[in-house]
Coordinates of C-alpha atoms and ligand atoms in Angstrom, one line a residue:
Chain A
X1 CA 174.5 52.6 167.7
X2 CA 171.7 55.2 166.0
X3 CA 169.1 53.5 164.0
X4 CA 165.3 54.9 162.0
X5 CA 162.8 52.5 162.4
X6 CA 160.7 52.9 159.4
X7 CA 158.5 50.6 160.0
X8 CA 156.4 50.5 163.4
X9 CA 152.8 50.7 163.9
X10 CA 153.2 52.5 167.5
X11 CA 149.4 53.6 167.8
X12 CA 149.3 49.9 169.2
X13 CA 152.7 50.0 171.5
X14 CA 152.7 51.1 174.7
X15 CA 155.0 53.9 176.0
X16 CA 157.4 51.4 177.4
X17 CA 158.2 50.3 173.8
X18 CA 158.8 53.9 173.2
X19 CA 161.4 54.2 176.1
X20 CA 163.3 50.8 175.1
X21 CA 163.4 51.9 171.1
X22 CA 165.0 55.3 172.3
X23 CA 167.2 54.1 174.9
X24 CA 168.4 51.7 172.2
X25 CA 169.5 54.1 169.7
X26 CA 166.4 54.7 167.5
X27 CA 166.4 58.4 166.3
X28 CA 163.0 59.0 164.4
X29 CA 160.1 56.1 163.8
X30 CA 157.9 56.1 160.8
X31 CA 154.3 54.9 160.7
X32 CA 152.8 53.6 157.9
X33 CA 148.5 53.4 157.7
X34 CA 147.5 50.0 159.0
X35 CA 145.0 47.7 159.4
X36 CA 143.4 47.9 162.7
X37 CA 143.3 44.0 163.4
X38 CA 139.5 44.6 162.8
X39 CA 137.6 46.5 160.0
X40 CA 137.1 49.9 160.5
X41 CA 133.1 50.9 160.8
X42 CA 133.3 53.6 157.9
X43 CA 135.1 56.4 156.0
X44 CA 135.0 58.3 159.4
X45 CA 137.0 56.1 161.1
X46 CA 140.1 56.5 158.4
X47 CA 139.6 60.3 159.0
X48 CA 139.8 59.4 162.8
X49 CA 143.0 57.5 162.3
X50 CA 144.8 59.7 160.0
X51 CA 144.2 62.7 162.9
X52 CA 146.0 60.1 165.4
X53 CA 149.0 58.8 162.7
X54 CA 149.6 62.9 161.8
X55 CA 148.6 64.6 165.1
X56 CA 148.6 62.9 168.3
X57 CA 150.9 60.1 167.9
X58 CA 153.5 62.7 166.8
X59 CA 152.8 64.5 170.1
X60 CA 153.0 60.7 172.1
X61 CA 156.6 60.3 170.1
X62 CA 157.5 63.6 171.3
X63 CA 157.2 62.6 175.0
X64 CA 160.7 60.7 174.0
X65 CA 162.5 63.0 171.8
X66 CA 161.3 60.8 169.3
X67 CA 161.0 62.3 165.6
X68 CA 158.1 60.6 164.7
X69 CA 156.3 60.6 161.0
X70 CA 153.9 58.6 159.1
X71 CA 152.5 57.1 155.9
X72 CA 148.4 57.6 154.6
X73 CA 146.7 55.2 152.6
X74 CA 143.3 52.3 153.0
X75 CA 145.5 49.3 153.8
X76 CA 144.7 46.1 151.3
X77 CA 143.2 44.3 154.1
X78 CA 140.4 46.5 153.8
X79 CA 140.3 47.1 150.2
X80 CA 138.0 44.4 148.6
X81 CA 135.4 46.9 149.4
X82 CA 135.1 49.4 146.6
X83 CA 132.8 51.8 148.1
X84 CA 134.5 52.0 151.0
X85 CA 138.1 52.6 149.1
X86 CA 136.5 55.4 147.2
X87 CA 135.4 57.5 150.0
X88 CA 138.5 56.5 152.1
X89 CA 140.7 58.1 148.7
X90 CA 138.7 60.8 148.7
X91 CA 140.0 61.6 152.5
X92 CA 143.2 60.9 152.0
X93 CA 144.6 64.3 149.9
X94 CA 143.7 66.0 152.8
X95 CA 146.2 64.7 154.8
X96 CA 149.2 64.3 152.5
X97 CA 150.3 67.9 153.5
X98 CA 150.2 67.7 157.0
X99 CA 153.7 68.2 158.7
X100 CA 154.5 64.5 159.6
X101 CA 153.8 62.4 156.1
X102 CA 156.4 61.3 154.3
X103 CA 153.8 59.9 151.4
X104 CA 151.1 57.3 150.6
X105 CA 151.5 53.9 152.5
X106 CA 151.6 50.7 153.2
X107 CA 149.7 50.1 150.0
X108 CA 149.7 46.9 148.3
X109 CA 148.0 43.7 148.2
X110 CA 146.8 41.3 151.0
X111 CA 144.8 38.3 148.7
X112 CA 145.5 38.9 145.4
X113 CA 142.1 39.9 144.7
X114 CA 141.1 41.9 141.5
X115 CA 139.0 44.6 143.8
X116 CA 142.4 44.6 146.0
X117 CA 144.4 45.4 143.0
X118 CA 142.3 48.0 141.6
X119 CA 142.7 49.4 144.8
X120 CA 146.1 49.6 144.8
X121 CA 146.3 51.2 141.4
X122 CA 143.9 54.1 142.6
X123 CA 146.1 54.7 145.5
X124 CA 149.7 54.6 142.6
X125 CA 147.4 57.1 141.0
X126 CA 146.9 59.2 143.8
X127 CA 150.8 59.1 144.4
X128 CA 151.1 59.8 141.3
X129 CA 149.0 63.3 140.8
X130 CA 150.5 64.7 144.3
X131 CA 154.2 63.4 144.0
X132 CA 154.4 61.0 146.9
X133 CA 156.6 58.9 148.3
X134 CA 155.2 55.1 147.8
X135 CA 155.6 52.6 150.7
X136 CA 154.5 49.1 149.7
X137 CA 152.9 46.2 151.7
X138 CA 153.2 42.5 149.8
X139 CA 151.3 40.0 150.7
X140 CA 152.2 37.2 153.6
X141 CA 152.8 33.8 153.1
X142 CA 152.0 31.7 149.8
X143 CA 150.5 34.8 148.6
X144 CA 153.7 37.1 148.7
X145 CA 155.3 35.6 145.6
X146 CA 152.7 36.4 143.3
X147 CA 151.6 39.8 145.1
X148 CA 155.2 41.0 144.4
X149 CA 154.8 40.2 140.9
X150 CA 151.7 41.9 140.5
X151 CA 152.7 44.8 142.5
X152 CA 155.6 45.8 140.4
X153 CA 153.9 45.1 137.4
X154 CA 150.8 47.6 138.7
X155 CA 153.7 50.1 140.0
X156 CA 155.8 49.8 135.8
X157 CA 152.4 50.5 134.0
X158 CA 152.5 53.8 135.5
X159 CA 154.7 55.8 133.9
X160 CA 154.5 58.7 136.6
X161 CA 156.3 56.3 139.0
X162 CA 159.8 56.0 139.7
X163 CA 161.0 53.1 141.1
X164 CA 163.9 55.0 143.3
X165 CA 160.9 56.7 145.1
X166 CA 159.1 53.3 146.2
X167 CA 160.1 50.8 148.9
X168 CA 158.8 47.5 148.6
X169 CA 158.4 45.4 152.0
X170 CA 158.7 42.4 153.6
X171 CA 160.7 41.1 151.4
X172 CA 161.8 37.8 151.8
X173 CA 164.9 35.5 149.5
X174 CA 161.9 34.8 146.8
X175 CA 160.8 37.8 146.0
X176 CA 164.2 40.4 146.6
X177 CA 165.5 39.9 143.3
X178 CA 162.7 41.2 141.6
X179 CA 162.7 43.9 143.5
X180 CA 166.0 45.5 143.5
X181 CA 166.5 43.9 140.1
X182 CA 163.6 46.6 138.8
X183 CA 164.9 49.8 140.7
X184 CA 163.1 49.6 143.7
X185 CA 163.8 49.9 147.4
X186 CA 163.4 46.4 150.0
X187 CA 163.0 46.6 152.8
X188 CA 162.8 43.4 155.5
X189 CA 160.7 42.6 157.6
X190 CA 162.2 41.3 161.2
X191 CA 159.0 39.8 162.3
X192 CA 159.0 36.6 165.0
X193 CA 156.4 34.3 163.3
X194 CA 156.5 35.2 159.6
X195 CA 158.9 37.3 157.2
X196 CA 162.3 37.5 158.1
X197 CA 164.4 36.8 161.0
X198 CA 167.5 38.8 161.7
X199 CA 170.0 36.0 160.6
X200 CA 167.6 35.8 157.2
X201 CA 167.8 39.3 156.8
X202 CA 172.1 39.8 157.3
X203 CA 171.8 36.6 155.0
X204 CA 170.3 38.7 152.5
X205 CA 172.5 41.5 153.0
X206 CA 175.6 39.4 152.5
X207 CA 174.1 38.2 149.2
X208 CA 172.6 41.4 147.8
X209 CA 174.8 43.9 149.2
X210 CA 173.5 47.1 150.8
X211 CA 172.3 49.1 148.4
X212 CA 168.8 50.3 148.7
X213 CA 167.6 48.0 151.2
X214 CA 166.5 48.9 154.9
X215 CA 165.1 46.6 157.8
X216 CA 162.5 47.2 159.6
X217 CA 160.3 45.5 162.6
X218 CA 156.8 46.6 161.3
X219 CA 156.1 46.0 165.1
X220 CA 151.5 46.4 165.5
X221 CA 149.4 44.6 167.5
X222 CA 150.7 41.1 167.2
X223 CA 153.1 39.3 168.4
X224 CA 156.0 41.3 167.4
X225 CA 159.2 43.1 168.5
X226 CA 159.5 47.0 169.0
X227 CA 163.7 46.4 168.9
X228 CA 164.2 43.9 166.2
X229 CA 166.2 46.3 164.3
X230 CA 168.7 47.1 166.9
X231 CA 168.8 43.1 167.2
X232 CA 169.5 42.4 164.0
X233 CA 172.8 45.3 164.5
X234 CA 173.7 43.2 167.0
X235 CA 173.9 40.3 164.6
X236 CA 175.4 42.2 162.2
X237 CA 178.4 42.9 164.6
X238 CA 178.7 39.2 165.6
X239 CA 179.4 38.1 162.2
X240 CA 182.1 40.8 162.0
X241 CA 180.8 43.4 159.9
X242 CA 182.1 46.8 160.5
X243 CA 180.1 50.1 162.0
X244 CA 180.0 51.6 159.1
X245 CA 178.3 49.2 157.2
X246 CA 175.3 48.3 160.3
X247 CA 175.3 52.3 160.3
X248 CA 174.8 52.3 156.6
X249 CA 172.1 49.9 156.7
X250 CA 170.0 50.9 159.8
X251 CA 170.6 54.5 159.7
X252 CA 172.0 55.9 156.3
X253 CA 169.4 54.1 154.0
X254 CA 166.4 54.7 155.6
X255 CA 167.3 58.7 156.0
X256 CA 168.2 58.5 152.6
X257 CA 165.5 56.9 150.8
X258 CA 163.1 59.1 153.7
X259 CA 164.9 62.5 152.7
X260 CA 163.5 62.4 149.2
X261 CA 160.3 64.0 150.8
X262 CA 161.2 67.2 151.8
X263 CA 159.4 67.2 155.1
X264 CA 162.0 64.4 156.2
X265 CA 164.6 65.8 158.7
X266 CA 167.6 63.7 159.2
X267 CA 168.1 62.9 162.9
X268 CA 170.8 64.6 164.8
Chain B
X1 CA 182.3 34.1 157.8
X2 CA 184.2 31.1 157.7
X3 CA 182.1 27.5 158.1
X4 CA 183.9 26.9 161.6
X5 CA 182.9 29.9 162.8
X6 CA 179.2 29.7 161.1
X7 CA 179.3 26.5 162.6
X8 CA 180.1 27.6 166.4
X9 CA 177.4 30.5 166.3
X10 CA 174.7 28.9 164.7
X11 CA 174.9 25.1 165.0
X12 CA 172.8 24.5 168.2
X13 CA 170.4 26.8 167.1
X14 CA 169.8 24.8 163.6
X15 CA 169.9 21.6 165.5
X16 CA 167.2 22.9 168.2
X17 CA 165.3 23.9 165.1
X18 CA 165.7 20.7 163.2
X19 CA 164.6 18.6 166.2
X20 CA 160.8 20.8 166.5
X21 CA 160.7 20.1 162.8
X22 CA 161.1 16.7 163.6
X23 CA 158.9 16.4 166.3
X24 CA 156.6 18.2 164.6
X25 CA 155.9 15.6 162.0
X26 CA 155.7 12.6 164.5
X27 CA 153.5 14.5 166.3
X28 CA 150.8 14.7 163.2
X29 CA 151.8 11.4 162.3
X30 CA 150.4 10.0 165.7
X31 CA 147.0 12.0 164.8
X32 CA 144.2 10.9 163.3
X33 CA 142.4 11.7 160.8
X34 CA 143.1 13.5 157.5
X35 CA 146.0 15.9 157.0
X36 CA 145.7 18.5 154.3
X37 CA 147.2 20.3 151.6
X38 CA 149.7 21.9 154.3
X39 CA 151.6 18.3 155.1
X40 CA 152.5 17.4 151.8
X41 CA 153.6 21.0 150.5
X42 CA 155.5 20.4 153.9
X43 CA 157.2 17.3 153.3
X44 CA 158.1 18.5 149.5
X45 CA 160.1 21.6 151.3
X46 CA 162.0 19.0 153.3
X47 CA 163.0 17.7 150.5
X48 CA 164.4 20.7 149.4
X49 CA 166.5 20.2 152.5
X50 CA 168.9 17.9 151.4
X51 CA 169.5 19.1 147.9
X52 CA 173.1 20.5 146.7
X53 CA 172.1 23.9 145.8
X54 CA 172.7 27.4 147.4
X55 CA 168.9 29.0 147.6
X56 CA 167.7 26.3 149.3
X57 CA 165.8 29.1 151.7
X58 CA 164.3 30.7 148.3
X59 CA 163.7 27.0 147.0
X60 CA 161.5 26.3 150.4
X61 CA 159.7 29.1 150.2
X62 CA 158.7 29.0 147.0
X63 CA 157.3 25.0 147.5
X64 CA 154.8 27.2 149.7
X65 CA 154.1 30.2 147.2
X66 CA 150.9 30.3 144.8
X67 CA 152.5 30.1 141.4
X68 CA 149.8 31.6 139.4
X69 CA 150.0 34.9 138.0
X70 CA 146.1 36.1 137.6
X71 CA 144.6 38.0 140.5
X72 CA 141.9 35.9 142.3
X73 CA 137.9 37.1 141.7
X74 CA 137.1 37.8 145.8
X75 CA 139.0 38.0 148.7
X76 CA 136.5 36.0 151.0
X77 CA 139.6 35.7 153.6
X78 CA 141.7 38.4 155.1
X79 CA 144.2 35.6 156.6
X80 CA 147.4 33.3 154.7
X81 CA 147.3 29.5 156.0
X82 CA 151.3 29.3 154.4
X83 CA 150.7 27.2 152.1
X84 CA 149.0 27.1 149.1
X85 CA 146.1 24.5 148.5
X86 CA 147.8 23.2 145.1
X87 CA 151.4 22.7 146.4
X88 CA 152.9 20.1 147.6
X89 CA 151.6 17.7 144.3
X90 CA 154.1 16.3 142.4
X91 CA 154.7 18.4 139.1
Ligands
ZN301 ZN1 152.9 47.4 158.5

């Protein structure tokens, strides 16, 4: 079994999560800029935490054979602070080159908030003017619904933006529709509390099919699952379904949707 | 999959499931004091449970989801309590 994760947030894992993911069949992670669990003092600390998603966690991934790349962006937890958002965007262009990023993520929405959404359509901006890969957060909860909504709606109304080259996540049954309805990449969330749980998610699959739709186990500093990917396979092949449609799913889509950024290498 | 077989691999585990639910509710019915908007947006997705339709998992989750469309003026919380303070009222 060969999977991508393309979803972890392995600044807060420990090397031990590294070492199962590998030894389980994961061929290249993909980081996407988080909220720390706290907010951040300043501008200074993005800059500090861009250096560790493109420079040393790379070098950490490395350790494992791991391929490991990331995504740059002011999460929406932080952004209801417009002052802050404007000095993080203006650090962010700096590190959209770098060797590792695929492209400007997880942005999105966390309340719903009108400071929140004028964030996020700086950051579609941004994406915009350099050509970037998008990677979308939606909301959690009773606010995910409506955060979708909005989210597409701010991603149509710029006309720059192709939907093929955005993946919306954590998607859950009420709000996948939409989302693959209007072009866009889903990707689920298999996440112990909240989101999706692996039968959920091979439900979804079964209904939707698998086109343009990749799992994930956005694993951070809660309580969360480095492997949940490689469990949800597992499920996969309980139910009955063949290789080559897990391998499609955990492995093909994610290198596909990743290789539209040029500094995406498929795995070996 | 066929039902038998859906049955087999995933029976217990609803019925475990079923059971915390179930405890769950006799266990803030012996409580005191005031429930909140949470309990009856709960009770109105158990409802959902036992109707005849086939996105019952969409229908649940959508008993819990704002249904307004404007963004809100401030964010004055980071966190999402899973339900929202409106649901739950009969509309
Ligand atoms: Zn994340």
């Amino acid at each position: 079994m060969r999977y991508i994760e393309p979803h972890g947030h392995m600044v807060s894992r420990t090397t031990d999560d590294y070492q199962a993911m590998v030894t389980s069949g994961c061929a290249a992670v993909c980081e996407p800029a988080f909220w720390a669990g706290f907010d951040r003092g300043g501008p200074e600390s993005f800059r500090d935490y861009f250096s560790q998603l493109t420079e040393h966690e790379p070098r950490r991934a490395a350790k494992f054979g791991l391929p490991h790349y990331s995504w740059i962006c002011l999460n929406p937890k932080e952004a209801e602070d417009l002052g802050l958002a404007r000095e993080v965007l203006t650090i962010i262009p700096e590190f959209l080159d770098r060797p590792n990023v695929l492209g400007v993520g997880e942005i999105g929405l966390n309340k719903n908030s009108r400071n929140e959404l004028q964030v996020l359509e700086r950051h579609i901006e941004l994406a915009a003017e350099h050509d970037q890969l998008i990677l979308v957060h939606t909301p959690h909860l009773e606010d995910k619904r409506k955060g979708t909504r909005l989210i597409l709606d701010a991603l149509a109304a710029e006309s720059r933006i192709r939907p093929e080259r955005c993946i919306i996540d954590h998607v859950e049954e009420h709000t996948i529709r939409m989302v693959l309805d209007e072009g866009y990449w889903a990707g689920m969330t298999l996440y112990p509390e909240s989101k999706c749980s692996a039968a959920r998610a091979v439900d979804m699959l079964e209904i939707y099919g698998t086109e343009r739709i990749w799992m994930n186990s956005a694993c951070d500093w809660g309580v969360s699952v480095p492997k949940a990917v490689p469990y949800a396979m597992l499920e996969m092949r309980l139910r009955g379904h063949d290789p080559d449609w897990i391998d499609r799913v955990a492995f093909r889509n994610p290198s596909a949707f990743m290789s539209q950024c040029s500094r995406f290498r498929i795995p070996e | 999959m066929r039902r038998q077989a859906i049955l087999d691999r995933y029976f217990l585990d609803a019925r475990h499931k079923l059971i915390d639910v179930a405890a769950f509710l006799d266990r803030v019915e012996r409580g005191e004091g005031d429930a909140d908007f949470r309990l009856a947006a709960f009770h109105q997705a158990v409802d959902v449970l036992r109707e005849r339709r086939p996105d019952k998992a969409e229908a649940v989750l959508t008993v819990f989801s704002d249904p307004t469309d404007e963004p809100i003026a401030v964010a004055d919380t980071q966190g999402a309590c899973g339900a929202w303070p409106g649901s739950g009222k009969e509309s």
